[in-house]
Coordinates of C-alpha atoms and ligand atoms in Angstrom, one line a residue:
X20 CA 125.9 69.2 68.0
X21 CA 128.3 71.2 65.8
X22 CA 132.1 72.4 66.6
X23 CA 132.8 75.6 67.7
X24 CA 134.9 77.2 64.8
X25 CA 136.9 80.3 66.5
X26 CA 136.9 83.7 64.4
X27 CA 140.5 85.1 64.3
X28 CA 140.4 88.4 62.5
X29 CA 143.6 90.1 61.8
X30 CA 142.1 93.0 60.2
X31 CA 144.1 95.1 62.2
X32 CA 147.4 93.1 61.0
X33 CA 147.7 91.5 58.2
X34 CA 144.9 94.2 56.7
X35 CA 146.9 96.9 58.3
X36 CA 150.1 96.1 56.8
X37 CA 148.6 97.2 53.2
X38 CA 150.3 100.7 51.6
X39 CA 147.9 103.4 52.7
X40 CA 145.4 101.4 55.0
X41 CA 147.3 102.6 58.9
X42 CA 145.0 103.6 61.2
X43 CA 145.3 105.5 63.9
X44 CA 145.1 104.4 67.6
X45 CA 141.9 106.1 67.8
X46 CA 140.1 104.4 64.4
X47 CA 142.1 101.1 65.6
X48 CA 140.0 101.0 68.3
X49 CA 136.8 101.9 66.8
X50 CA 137.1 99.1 64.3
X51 CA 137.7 96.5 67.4
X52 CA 135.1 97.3 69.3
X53 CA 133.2 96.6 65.4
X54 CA 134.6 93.3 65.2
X55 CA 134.1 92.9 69.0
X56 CA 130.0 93.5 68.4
X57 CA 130.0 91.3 65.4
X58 CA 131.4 88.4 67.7
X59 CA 134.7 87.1 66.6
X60 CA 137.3 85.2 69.1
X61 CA 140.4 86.5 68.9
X62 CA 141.7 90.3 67.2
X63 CA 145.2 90.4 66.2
X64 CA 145.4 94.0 67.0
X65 CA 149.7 94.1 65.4
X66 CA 153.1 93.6 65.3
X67 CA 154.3 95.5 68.5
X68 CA 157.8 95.5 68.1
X69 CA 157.7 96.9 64.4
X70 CA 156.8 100.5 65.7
X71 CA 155.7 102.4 69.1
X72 CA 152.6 103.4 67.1
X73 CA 151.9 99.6 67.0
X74 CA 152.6 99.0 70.6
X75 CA 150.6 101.8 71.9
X76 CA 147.4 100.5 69.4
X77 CA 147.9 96.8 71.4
X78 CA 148.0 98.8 74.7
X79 CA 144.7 101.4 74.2
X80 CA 143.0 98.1 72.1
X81 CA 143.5 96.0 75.4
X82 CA 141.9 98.1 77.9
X83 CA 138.9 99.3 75.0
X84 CA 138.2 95.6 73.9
X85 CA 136.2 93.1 76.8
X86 CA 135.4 90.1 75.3
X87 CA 137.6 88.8 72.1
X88 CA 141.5 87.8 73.2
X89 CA 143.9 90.2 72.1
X90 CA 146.5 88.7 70.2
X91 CA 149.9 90.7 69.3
X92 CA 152.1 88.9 67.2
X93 CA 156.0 88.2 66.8
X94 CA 158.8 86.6 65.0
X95 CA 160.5 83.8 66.9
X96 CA 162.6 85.9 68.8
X97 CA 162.9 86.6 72.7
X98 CA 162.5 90.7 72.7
X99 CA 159.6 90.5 70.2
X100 CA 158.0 88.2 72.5
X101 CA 159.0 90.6 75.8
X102 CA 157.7 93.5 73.9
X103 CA 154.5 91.3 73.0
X104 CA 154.0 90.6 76.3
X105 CA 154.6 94.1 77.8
X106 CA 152.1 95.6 75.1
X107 CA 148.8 93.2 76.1
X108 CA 149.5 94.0 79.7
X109 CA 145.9 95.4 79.7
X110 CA 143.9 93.1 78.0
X111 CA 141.7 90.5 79.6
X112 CA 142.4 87.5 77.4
X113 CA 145.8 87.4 75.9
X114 CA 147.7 85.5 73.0
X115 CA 151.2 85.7 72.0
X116 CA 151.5 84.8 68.1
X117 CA 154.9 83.4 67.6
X118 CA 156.2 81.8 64.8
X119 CA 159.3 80.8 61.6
X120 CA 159.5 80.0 58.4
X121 CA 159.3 76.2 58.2
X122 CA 159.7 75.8 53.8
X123 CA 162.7 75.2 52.2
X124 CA 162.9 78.5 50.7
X125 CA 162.5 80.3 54.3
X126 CA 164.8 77.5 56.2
X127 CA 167.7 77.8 53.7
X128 CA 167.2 81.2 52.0
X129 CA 165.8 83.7 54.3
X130 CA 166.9 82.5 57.1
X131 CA 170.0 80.6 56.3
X132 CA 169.5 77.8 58.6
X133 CA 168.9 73.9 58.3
X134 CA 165.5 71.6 59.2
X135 CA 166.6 70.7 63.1
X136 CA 167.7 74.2 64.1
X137 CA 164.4 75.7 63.0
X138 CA 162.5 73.0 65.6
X139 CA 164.5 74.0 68.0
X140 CA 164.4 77.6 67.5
X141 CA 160.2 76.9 66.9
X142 CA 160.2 75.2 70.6
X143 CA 162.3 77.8 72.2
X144 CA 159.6 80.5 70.8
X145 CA 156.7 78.8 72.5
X146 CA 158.3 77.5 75.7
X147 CA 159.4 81.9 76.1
X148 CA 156.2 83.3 75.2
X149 CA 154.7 80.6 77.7
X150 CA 156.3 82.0 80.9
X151 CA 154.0 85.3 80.1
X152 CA 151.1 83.7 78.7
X153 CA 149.3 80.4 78.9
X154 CA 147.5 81.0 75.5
X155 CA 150.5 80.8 72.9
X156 CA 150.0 80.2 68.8
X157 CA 152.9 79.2 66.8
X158 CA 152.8 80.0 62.9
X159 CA 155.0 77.9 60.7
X160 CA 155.6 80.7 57.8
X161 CA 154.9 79.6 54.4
X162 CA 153.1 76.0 55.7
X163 CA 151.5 76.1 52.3
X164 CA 155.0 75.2 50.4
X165 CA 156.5 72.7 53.4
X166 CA 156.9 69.6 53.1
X167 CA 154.2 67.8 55.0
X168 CA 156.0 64.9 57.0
X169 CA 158.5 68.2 58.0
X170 CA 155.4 70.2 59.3
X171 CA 154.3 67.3 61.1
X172 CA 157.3 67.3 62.9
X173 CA 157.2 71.2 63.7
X174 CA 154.0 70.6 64.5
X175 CA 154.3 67.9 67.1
X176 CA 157.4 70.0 68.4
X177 CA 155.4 73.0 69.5
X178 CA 151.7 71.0 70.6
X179 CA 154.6 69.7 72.9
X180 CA 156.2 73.4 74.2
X181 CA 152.4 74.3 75.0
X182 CA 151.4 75.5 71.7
X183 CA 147.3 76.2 72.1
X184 CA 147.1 77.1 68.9
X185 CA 148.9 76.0 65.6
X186 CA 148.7 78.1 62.3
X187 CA 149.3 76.5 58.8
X188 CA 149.3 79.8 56.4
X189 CA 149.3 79.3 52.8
X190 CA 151.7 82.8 52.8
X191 CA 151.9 82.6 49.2
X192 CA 148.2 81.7 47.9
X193 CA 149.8 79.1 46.3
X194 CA 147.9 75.8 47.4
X195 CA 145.1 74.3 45.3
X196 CA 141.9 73.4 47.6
X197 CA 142.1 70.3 47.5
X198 CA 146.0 70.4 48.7
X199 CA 145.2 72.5 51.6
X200 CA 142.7 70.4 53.0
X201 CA 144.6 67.3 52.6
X202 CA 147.5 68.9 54.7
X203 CA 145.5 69.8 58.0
X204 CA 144.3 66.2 57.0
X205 CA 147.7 64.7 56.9
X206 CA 148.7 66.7 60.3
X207 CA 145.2 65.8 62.2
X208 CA 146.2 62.0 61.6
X209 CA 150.3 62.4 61.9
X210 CA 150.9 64.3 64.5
X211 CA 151.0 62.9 68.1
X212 CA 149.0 65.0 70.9
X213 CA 147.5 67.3 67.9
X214 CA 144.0 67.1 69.6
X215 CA 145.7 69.1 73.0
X216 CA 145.7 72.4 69.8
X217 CA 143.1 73.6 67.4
X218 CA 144.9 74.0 64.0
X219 CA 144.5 77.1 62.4
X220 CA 143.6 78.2 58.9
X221 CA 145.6 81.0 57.5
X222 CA 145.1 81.8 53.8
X223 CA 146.3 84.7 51.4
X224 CA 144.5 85.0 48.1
X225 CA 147.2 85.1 45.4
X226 CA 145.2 82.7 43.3
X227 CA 141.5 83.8 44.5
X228 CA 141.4 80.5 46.7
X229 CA 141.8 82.1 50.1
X230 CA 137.9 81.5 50.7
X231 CA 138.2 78.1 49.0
X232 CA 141.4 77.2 51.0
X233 CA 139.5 78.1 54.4
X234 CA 136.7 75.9 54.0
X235 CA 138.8 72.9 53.0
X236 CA 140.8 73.5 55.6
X237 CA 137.7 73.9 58.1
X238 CA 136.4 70.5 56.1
X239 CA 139.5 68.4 57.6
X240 CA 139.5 69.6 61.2
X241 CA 140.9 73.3 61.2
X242 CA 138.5 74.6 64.2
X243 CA 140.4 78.1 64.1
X244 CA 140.1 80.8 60.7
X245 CA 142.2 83.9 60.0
X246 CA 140.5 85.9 58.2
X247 CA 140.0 90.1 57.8
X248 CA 137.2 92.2 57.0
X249 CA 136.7 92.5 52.9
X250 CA 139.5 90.2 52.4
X251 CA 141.9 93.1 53.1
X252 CA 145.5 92.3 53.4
X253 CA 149.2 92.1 51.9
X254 CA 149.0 91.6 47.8
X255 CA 145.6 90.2 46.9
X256 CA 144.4 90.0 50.4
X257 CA 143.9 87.3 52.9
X258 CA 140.3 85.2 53.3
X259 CA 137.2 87.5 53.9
X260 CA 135.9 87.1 57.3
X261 CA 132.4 87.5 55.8
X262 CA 132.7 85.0 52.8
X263 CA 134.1 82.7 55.5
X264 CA 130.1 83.9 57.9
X265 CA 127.7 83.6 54.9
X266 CA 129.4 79.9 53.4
X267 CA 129.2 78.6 56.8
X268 CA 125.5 80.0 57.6
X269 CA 124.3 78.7 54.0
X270 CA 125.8 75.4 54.5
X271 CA 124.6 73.7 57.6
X272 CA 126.0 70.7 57.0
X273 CA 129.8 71.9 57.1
X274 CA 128.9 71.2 61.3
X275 CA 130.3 73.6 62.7
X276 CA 129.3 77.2 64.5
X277 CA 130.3 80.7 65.4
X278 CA 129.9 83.6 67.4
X279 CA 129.5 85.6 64.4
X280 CA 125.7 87.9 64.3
X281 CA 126.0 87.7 60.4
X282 CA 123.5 90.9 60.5
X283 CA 126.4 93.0 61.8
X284 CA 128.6 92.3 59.0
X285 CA 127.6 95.4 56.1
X286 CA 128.2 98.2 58.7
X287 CA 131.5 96.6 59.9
X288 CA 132.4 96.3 56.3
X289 CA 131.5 99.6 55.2
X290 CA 133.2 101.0 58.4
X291 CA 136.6 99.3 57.7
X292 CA 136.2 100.3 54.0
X293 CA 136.0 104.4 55.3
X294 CA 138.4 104.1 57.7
X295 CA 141.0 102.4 55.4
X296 CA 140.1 104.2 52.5
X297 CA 139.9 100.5 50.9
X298 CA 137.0 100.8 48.2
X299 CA 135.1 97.6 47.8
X300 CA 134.6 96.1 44.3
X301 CA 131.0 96.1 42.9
X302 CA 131.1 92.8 42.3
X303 CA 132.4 91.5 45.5
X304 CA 130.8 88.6 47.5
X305 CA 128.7 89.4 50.0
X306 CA 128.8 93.1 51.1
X307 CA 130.0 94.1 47.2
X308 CA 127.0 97.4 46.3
X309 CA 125.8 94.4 43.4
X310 CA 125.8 91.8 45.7
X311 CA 122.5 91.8 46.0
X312 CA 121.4 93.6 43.0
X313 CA 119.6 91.7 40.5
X314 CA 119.4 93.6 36.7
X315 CA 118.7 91.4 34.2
X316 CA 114.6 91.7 32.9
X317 CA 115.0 87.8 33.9
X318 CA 116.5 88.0 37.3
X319 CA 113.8 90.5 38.5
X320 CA 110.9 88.9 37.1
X321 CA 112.0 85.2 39.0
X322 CA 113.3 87.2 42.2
X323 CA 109.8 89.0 42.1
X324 CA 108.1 85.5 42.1
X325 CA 110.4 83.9 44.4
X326 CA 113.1 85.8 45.9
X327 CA 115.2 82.1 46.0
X328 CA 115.2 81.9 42.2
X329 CA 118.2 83.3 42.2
X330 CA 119.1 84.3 46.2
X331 CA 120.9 82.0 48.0
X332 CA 121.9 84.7 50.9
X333 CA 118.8 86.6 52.1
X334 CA 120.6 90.4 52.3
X335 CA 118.6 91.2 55.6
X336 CA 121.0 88.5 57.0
X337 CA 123.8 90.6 56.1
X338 CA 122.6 93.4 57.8
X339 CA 121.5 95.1 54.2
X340 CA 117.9 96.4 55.2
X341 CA 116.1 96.3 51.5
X342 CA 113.4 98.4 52.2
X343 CA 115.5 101.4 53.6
X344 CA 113.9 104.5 51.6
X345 CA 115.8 105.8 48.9
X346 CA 117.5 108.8 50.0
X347 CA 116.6 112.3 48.1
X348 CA 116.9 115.8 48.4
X349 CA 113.3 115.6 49.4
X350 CA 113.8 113.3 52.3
X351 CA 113.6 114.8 55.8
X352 CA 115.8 114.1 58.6
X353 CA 114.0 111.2 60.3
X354 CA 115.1 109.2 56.6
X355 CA 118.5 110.2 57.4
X356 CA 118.6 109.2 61.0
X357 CA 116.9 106.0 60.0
X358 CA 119.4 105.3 57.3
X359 CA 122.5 106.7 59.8
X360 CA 121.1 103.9 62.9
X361 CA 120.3 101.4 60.0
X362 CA 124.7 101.9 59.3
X363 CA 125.5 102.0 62.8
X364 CA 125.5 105.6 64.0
X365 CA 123.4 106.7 66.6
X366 CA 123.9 110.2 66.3
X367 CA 123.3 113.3 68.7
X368 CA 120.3 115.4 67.2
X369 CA 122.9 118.2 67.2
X370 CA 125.4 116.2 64.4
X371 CA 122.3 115.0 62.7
X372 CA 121.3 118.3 61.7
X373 CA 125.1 118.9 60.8
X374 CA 124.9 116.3 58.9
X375 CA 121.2 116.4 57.7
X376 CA 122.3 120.5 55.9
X377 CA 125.2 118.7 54.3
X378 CA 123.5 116.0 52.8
X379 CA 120.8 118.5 51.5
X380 CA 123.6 120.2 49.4
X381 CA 125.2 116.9 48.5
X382 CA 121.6 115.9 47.4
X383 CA 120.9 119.0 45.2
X384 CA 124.7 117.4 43.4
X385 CA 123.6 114.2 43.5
X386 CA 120.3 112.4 42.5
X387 CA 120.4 110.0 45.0
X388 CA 122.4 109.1 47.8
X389 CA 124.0 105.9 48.1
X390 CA 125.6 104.9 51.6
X391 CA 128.6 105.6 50.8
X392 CA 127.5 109.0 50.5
X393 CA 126.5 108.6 54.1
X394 CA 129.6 107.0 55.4
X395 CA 131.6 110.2 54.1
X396 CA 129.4 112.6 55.4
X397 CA 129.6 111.3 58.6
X398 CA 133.5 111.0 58.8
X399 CA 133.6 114.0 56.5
X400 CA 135.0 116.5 58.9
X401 CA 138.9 115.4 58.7
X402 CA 139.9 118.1 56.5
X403 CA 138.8 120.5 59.7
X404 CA 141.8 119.2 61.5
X405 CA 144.4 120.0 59.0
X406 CA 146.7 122.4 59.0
X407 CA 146.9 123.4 55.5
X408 CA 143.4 123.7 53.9
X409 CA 142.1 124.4 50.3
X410 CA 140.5 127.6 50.4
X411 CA 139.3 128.4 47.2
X412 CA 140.0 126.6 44.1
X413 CA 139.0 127.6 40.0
X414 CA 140.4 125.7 36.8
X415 CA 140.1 126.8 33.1
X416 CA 140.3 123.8 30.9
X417 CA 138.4 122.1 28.0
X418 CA 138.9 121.5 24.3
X419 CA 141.7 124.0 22.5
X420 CA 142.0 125.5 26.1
X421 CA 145.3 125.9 27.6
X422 CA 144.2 124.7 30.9
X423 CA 145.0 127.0 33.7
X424 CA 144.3 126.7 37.8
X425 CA 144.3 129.5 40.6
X426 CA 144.6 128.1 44.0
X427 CA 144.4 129.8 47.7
X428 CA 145.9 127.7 50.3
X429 CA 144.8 128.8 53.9
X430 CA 148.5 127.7 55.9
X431 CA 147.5 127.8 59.5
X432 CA 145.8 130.8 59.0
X433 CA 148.1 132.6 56.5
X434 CA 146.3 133.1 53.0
X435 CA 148.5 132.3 50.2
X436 CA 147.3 132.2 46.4
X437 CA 148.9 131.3 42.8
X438 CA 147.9 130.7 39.7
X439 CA 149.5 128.0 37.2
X440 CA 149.3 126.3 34.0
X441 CA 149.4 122.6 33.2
X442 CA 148.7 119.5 31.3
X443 CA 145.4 119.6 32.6
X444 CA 143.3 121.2 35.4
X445 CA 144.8 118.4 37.9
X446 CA 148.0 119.2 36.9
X447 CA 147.6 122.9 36.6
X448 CA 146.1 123.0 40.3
X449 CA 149.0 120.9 41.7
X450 CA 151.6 122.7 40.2
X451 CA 149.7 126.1 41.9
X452 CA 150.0 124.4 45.2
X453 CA 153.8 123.5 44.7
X454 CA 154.2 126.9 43.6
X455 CA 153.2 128.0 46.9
X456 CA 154.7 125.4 48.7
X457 CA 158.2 125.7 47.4
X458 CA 159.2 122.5 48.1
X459 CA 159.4 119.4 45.4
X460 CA 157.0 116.8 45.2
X461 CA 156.0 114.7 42.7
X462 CA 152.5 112.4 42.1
X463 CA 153.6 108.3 42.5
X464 CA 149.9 107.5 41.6
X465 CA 146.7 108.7 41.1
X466 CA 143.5 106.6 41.2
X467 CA 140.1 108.1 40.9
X468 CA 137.0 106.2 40.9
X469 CA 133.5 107.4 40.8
X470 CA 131.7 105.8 43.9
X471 CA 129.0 104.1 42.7
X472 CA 128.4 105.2 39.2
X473 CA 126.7 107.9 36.7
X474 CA 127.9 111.3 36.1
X475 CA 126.4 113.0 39.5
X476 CA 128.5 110.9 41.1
X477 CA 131.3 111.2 43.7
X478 CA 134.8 111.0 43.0
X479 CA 137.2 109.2 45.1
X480 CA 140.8 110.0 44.8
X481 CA 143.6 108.0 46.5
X482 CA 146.8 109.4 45.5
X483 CA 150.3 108.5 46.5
X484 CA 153.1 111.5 46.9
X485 CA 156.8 111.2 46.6
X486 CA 158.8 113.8 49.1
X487 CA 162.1 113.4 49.2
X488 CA 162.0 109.2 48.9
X489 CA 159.3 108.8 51.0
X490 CA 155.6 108.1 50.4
X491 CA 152.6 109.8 51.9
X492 CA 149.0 108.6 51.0
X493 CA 146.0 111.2 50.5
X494 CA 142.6 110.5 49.8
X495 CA 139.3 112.7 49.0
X496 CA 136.1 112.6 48.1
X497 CA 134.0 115.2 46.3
X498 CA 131.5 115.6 43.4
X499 CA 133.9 117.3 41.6
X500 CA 137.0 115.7 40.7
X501 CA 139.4 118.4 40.3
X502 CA 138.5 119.5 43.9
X503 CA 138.5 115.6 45.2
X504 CA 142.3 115.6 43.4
X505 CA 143.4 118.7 45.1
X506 CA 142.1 117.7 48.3
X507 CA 143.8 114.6 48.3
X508 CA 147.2 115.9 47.4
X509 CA 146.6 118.1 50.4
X510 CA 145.7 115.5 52.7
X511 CA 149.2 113.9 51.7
X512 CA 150.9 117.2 52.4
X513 CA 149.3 117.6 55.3
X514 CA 151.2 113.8 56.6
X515 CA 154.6 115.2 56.0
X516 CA 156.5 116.8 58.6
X517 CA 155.2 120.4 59.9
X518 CA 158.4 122.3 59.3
X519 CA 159.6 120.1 56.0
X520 CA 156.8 121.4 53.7
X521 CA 157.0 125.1 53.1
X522 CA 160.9 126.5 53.0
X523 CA 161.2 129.2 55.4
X524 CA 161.1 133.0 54.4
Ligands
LIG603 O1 150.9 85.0 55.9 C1 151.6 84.7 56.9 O2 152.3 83.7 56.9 C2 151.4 85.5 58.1 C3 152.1 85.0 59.4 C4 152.9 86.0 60.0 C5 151.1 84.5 60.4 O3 150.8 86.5 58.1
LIG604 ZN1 149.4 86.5 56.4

């Protein structure tokens, strides 16, 4: 009989904290119940003292969620655990996360202290958050850099306070494979009482080991993963929960099981790649758009004789349906429901014909239509909700043109138009809208990236916009790139504050 290996996703926490991919409480919640139909253990649904937003996610996330734990996490510190506490009121299962830097750079650098005082300060951590909650984890920050005889210690410590669960993050991505596996080996021999906890794998991908770490980890008697959706998280991203799935389901013989329905994982991934406006590489394993797609002459020819040639994964398993019809302009609207339930969205027949006329002018853009295409065109009314809208747009531009944009902003109603000149059309219909906004801000960054290739395609702009110091993100899709650009700087403008935008008068 195999293990039980528990599924801690912190998608909504560690992927969270990445510039530009906040949710609201409202798209919180519909990626946890996601993750909650795909079968993971635990959600870490945030950091509830950091911010009320954070708090109130834990709160509405507790009473949506039934069957994972809700886990809120803190620093060792008695009101982060009080607020912890006071946030998962609602939720059926609970966890407390608690945890302190255990490596000499976070004992004598950040936090300025010595070896002893951070046990003690470890222990106090778990033996508070256990008069709220019976299910407590203690992380020891940056495990992947401390000295191992040191973790032990720690490690023993808290399994003694009552510690259920005990994470060993490689914060930094620095450990080598072989190095991480040998350290949950090293504690699952040293420490005394370490069978009363499941260790805990907890890997960031500085060095494209996060996967690799896991799995050693989960080799030497780790029975707990962290992981996120895509790999999302801070830097290069933390282990992908579905890497983590599809290595454990291709290799039997690792021995150990989860909840996880593997077929649920594409429409998860896409859905936290829309919500966060976190594109997936091409290339990436498992739910990556070439994944699955073989080109080579060579490929095709042995995957038309024997699909395992060259497939390890069968894509179905994934929840990639191969014979979905190849969306046209010609398709009808039982395609597009088909493909739409096939992603996850059971629509009303009234938003399927919504959605069914805008599609059938994306189509007559676009030769065919990818999912992606899909996914936006179901979440594509946001711009409805905004308060300042792009009403009409034109741009001059092109070779020994001066390029030139006139732009009509609809302002809550109020129509407002200029026309301006610049670098190019981008630039000439930004400077129109800053002409009409009066106010100064200035592009930080500007990505665009066609969605899934050739020149019909869809541009996706993520933009970043300086106002007065601070940051606000925007992002936009459309078949034409100037308008995508626009819309996105809009959609930044649109986050500031109401009454900072436009000067009065
Ligand atoms: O990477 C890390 O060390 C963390 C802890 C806060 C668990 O995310
Ligand atoms: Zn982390």
């Amino acid at each position: 009989m195999s293990d039980k290996l528990f599924i801690f996703d912190t998608t909504l926490r560690d992927g969270e904290q990445v510039p530009g991919c906040q949710l609201n409480t409202v798209e919180k919640i519909e990626v946890a119940k996601a993750l909650e139909e795909l079968g993971v253990d635990i959600i870490e649904a945030g950091f509830p003292v950091s911010s009320p937003g954070d708090f109130n996610s834990i709160v509405e996330l507790s009473k949506a969620v039934t069957w994972p734990t809700i886990c809120a996490l803190t620093r060792a510190v008695e009101n982060d655990i009080d607020v912890a506490a006071e946030s998962l009121k609602y939720a059926k299962r609970k966890r407390i996360h608690t945890g302190i830097g255990t490596s000499w750079y976070h004992i004598h650098h950040k936090l300025n202290s010595n070896e002893d005082a951070i046990v003690e300060r470890a222990v106090a951590a778990v033996k508070y958050a256990k008069r709220y909650v019976e299910d407590v984890e203690f992380y020891a920050e940056d495990a992947g850099r401390t000295d191992n005889a040191y973790l032990a210690r720690v490690v023993e410590a808290v399994i003694k306070a009552g510690a259920t669960v005990v994470n060993i993050p490689d914060t930094t991505g620095y450990c080598l494979p072989h190095q991480y596996g040998e350290k949950i080996k090293y504690l699952m021999e040293h420490v005394d009482g370490v069978h009363k906890a499941v260790l805990s794998t907890h890997c960031h991908n500085d060095l494209g080991m996060a996967t690799a770490n896991t799995i050693s980890g989960v080799l030497n008697g780790a029975r707990q993963v962290e992981v996120t959706m895509n790999g999302i998280g801070e830097r290069a991203g933390n282990t992908s929960l579905e890497e983590v799935a599809m290595i454990l389901k291709s290799h039997e013989n690792i021995g150990v099981s989860t909840n996880i329905n593997t077929q649920k994982i594409y429409h998860t991934s896409k859905m936290v790649s829309s919500l966060m406006n976190m594109p997936i590489q091409p290339n990436k394993a498992v739910v990556g758009r070439n994944a699955f797609a073989h080109s080579s002459g060579i490929h095709q020819d042995g995957v038309i004789k024997n699909r395992e040639t060259y497939e390890i994964m069968d894509p179905s398993d994934v929840g990639i349906n191969e014979s979905s019809i190849l969306l046209t302009a010609r398709s009808g609207r039982a395609a597009l429901k088909n493909r739409l339930e096939l992603l996850g969205y059971h629509l009303e027949q009234e938003k399927i014909n919504k959605v069914y006329e805008e599609f059938l002018v994306l189509a007559d853009a676009k030769k065919d239509i990818n999912d992606d295409d899909i996914l936006q065109l179901v979440g594509g009314n946001k711009l409805e909700d905004q308060r300042i809208k792009l009403d009409f747009l034109q741009v001059l531009s092109g070779k020994e043109v001066s390029p030139m944009a006139t732009v009509r902003l609809d302002i809550s109603g109020e129509i407002l138009s200029e026309t301006s000149s610049g670098k190019g059309p981008v630039d000439a219909a930004i400077s129109a809208i800053k002409k009409i906004l009066q106010r100064k801000v200035s592009l930080h960054e500007f990505l665009i990236q066609a969605m899934s290739g050739g020149s019909d395609d869809l541009g996706k702009v993520h933009m970043q916009v300086d106002f007065e110091g601070d940051i606000y993100y925007g992002f936009a899709v459309h078949s034409d790139i100037v308008t995508a650009s626009v819309e996105a700087f809009l959609d930044a403008i649109n986050k500031m504050k109401v009454n900072r935008v436009r000067k009065a008068g």
